[in-house]
mmCIF file of C-alpha atoms in Angstrom:
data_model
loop_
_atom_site.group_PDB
_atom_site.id
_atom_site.type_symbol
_atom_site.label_atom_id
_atom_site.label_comp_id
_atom_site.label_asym_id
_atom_site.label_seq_id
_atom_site.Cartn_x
_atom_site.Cartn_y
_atom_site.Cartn_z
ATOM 1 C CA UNK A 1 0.000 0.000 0.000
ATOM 2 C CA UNK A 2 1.454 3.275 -1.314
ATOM 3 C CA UNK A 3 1.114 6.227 1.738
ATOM 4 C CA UNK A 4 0.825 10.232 0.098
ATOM 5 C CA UNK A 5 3.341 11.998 1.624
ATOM 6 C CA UNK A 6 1.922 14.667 4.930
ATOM 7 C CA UNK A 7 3.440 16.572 7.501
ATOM 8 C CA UNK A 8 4.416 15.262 10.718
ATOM 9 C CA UNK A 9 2.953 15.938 13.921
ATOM 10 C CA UNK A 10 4.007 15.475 17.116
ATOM 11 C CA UNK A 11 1.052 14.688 19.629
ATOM 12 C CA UNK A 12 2.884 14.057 22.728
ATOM 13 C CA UNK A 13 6.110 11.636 22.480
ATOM 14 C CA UNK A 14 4.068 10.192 18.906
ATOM 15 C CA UNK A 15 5.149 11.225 15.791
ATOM 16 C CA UNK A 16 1.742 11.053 13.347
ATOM 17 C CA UNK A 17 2.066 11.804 9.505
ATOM 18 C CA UNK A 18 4.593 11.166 7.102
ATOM 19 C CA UNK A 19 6.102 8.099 7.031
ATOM 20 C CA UNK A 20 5.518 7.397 10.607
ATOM 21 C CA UNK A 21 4.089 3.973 11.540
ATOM 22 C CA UNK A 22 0.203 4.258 11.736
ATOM 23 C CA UNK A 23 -0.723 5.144 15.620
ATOM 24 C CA UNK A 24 -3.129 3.355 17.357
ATOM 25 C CA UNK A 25 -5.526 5.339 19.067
ATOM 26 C CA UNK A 26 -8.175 4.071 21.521
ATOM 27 C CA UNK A 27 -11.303 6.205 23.283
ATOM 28 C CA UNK A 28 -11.647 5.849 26.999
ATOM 29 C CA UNK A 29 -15.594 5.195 28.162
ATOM 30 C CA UNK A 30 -16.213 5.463 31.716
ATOM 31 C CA UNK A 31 -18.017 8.638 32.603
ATOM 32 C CA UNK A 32 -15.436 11.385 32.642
ATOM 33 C CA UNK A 33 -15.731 11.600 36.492
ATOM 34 C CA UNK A 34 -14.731 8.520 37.276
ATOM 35 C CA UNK A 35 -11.045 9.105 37.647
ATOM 36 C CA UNK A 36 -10.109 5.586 38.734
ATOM 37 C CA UNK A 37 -11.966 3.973 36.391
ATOM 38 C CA UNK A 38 -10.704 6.190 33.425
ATOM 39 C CA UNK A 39 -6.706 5.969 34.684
ATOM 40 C CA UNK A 40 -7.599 1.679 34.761
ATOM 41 C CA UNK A 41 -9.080 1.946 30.972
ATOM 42 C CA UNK A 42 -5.732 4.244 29.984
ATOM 43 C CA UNK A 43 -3.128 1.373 31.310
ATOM 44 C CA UNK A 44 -5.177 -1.313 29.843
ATOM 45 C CA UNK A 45 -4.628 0.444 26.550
ATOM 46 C CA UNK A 46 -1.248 1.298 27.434
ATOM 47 C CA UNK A 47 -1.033 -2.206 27.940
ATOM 48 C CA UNK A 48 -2.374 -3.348 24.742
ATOM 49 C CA UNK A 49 -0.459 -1.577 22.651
ATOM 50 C CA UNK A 50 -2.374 1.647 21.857
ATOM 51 C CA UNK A 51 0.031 4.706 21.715
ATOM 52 C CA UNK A 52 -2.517 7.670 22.014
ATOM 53 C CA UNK A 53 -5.317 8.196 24.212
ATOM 54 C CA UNK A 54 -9.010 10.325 23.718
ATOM 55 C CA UNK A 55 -10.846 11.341 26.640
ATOM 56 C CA UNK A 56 -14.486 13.123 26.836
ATOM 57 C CA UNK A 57 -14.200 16.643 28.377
ATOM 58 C CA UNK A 58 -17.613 17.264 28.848
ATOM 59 C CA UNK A 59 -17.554 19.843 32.064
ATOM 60 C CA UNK A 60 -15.290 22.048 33.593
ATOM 61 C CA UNK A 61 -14.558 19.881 36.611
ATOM 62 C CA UNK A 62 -13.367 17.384 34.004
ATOM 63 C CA UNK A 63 -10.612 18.744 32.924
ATOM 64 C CA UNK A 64 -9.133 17.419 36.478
ATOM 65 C CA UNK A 65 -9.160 14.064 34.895
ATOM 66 C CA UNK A 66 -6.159 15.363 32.229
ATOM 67 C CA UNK A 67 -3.717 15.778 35.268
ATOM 68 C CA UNK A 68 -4.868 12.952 36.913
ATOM 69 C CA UNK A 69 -4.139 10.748 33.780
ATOM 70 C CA UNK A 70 -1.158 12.324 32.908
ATOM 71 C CA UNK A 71 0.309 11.958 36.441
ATOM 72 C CA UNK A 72 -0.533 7.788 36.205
ATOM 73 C CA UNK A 73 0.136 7.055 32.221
ATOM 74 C CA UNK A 74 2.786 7.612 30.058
ATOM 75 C CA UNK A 75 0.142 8.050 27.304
ATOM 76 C CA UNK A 76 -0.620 10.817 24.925
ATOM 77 C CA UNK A 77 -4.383 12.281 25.725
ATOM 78 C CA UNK A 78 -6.615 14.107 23.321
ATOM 79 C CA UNK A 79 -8.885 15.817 24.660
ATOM 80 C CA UNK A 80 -12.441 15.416 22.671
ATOM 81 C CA UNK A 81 -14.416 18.721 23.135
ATOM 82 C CA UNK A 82 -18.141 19.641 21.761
ATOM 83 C CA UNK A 83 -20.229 23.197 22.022
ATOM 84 C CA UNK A 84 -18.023 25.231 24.835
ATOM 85 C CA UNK A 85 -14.759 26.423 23.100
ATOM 86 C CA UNK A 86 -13.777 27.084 26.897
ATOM 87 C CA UNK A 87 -13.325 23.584 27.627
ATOM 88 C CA UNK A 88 -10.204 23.274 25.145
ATOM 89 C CA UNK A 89 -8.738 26.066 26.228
ATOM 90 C CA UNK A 90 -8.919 25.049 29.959
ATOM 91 C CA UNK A 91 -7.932 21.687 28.292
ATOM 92 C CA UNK A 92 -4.439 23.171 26.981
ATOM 93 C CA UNK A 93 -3.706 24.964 30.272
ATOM 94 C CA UNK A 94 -3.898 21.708 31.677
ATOM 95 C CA UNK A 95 -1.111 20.284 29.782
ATOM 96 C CA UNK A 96 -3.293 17.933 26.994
ATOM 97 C CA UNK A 97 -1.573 17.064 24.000
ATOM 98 C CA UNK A 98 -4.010 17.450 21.287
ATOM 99 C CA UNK A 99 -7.373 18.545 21.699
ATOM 100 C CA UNK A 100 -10.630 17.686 18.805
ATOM 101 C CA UNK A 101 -13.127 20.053 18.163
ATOM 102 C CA UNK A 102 -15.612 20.618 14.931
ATOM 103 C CA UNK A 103 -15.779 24.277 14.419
ATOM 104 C CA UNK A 104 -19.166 23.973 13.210
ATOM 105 C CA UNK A 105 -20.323 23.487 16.957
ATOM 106 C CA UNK A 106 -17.759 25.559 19.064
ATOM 107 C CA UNK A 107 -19.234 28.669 18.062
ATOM 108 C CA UNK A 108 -18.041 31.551 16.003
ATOM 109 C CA UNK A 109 -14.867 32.113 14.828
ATOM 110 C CA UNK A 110 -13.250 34.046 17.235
ATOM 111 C CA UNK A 111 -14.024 30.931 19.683
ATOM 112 C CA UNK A 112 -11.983 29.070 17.564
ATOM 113 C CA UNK A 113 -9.328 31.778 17.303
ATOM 114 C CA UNK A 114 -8.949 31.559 21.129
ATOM 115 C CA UNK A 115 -8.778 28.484 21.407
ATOM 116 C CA UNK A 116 -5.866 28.227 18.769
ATOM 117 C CA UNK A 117 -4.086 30.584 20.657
ATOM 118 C CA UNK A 118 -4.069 28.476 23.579
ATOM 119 C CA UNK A 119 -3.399 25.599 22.077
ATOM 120 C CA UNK A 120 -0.084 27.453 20.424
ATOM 121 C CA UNK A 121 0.225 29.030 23.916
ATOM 122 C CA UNK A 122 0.770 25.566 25.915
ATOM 123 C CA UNK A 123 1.944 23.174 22.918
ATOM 124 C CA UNK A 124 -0.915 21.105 22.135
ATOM 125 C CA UNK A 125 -1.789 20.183 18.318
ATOM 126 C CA UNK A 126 -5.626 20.621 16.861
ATOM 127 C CA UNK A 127 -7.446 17.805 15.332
ATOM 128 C CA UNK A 128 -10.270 19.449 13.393
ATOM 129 C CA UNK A 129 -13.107 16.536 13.399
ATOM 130 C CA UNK A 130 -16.777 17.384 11.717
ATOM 131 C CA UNK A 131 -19.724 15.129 12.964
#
């Protein structure tokens, strides 16, 4: 299979892109408060191979579970965030590594300028999904 050639990024300690091997990359399901449950589900995916790890921000208080994940798994975390633009950029003070949004549901565009700037700001990379 022939790959076309992209730009690297670097999510974390992963290289994506280019002629990097294909990451595996695994979504954590227990509710987003359940810090114990989440930081099991991480090493079991640690364990199994997968190299980067998406989380559900849903609230404020969840961006806790970023630190608390971070501080237990050598893992990069994406941070998955819908309708409050706030949420990523509390996200990427935090210290995620790469943080979804889809524009069309984050608001207007100076939501999304922010929270580019704060993703610049504190290192993390954008993935731009669309539902």
């Amino acid at each position: 299979m022939q790959r076309r050639t992209t730009r690297t990024v670097q999510v974390g300690s992963v290289a994506i892109g280019s002629g990097h091997p294909i990451a595996v990359q695994s979504m954590l399901c227990a509710a987003p408060g359940d810090i114990d449950g989440n930081i099991a589900q991480a090493w079991a995916l640690k364990e199994a191979g997968c190299d980067i790890v998406r989380l559900a921000i849903p609230t404020m208080e969840d961006i806790r579970l970023i630190s608390a994940i971070k501080n237990e798994v050598d893992l990069p975390l994406v941070a998955d965030i819908q309708f409050d633009y706030r949420l990523a950029i509390a996200a990427a003070e935090a210290g995620i590594d790469k943080i979804r949004i889809n524009p069309g549901n984050i608001g207007p565009k100076e939501h999304v300028d922010r929270v580019v700037d704060a993703a610049k700001a504190h290192g993390a990379v954008i993935r731009v999904g669309v539902n």
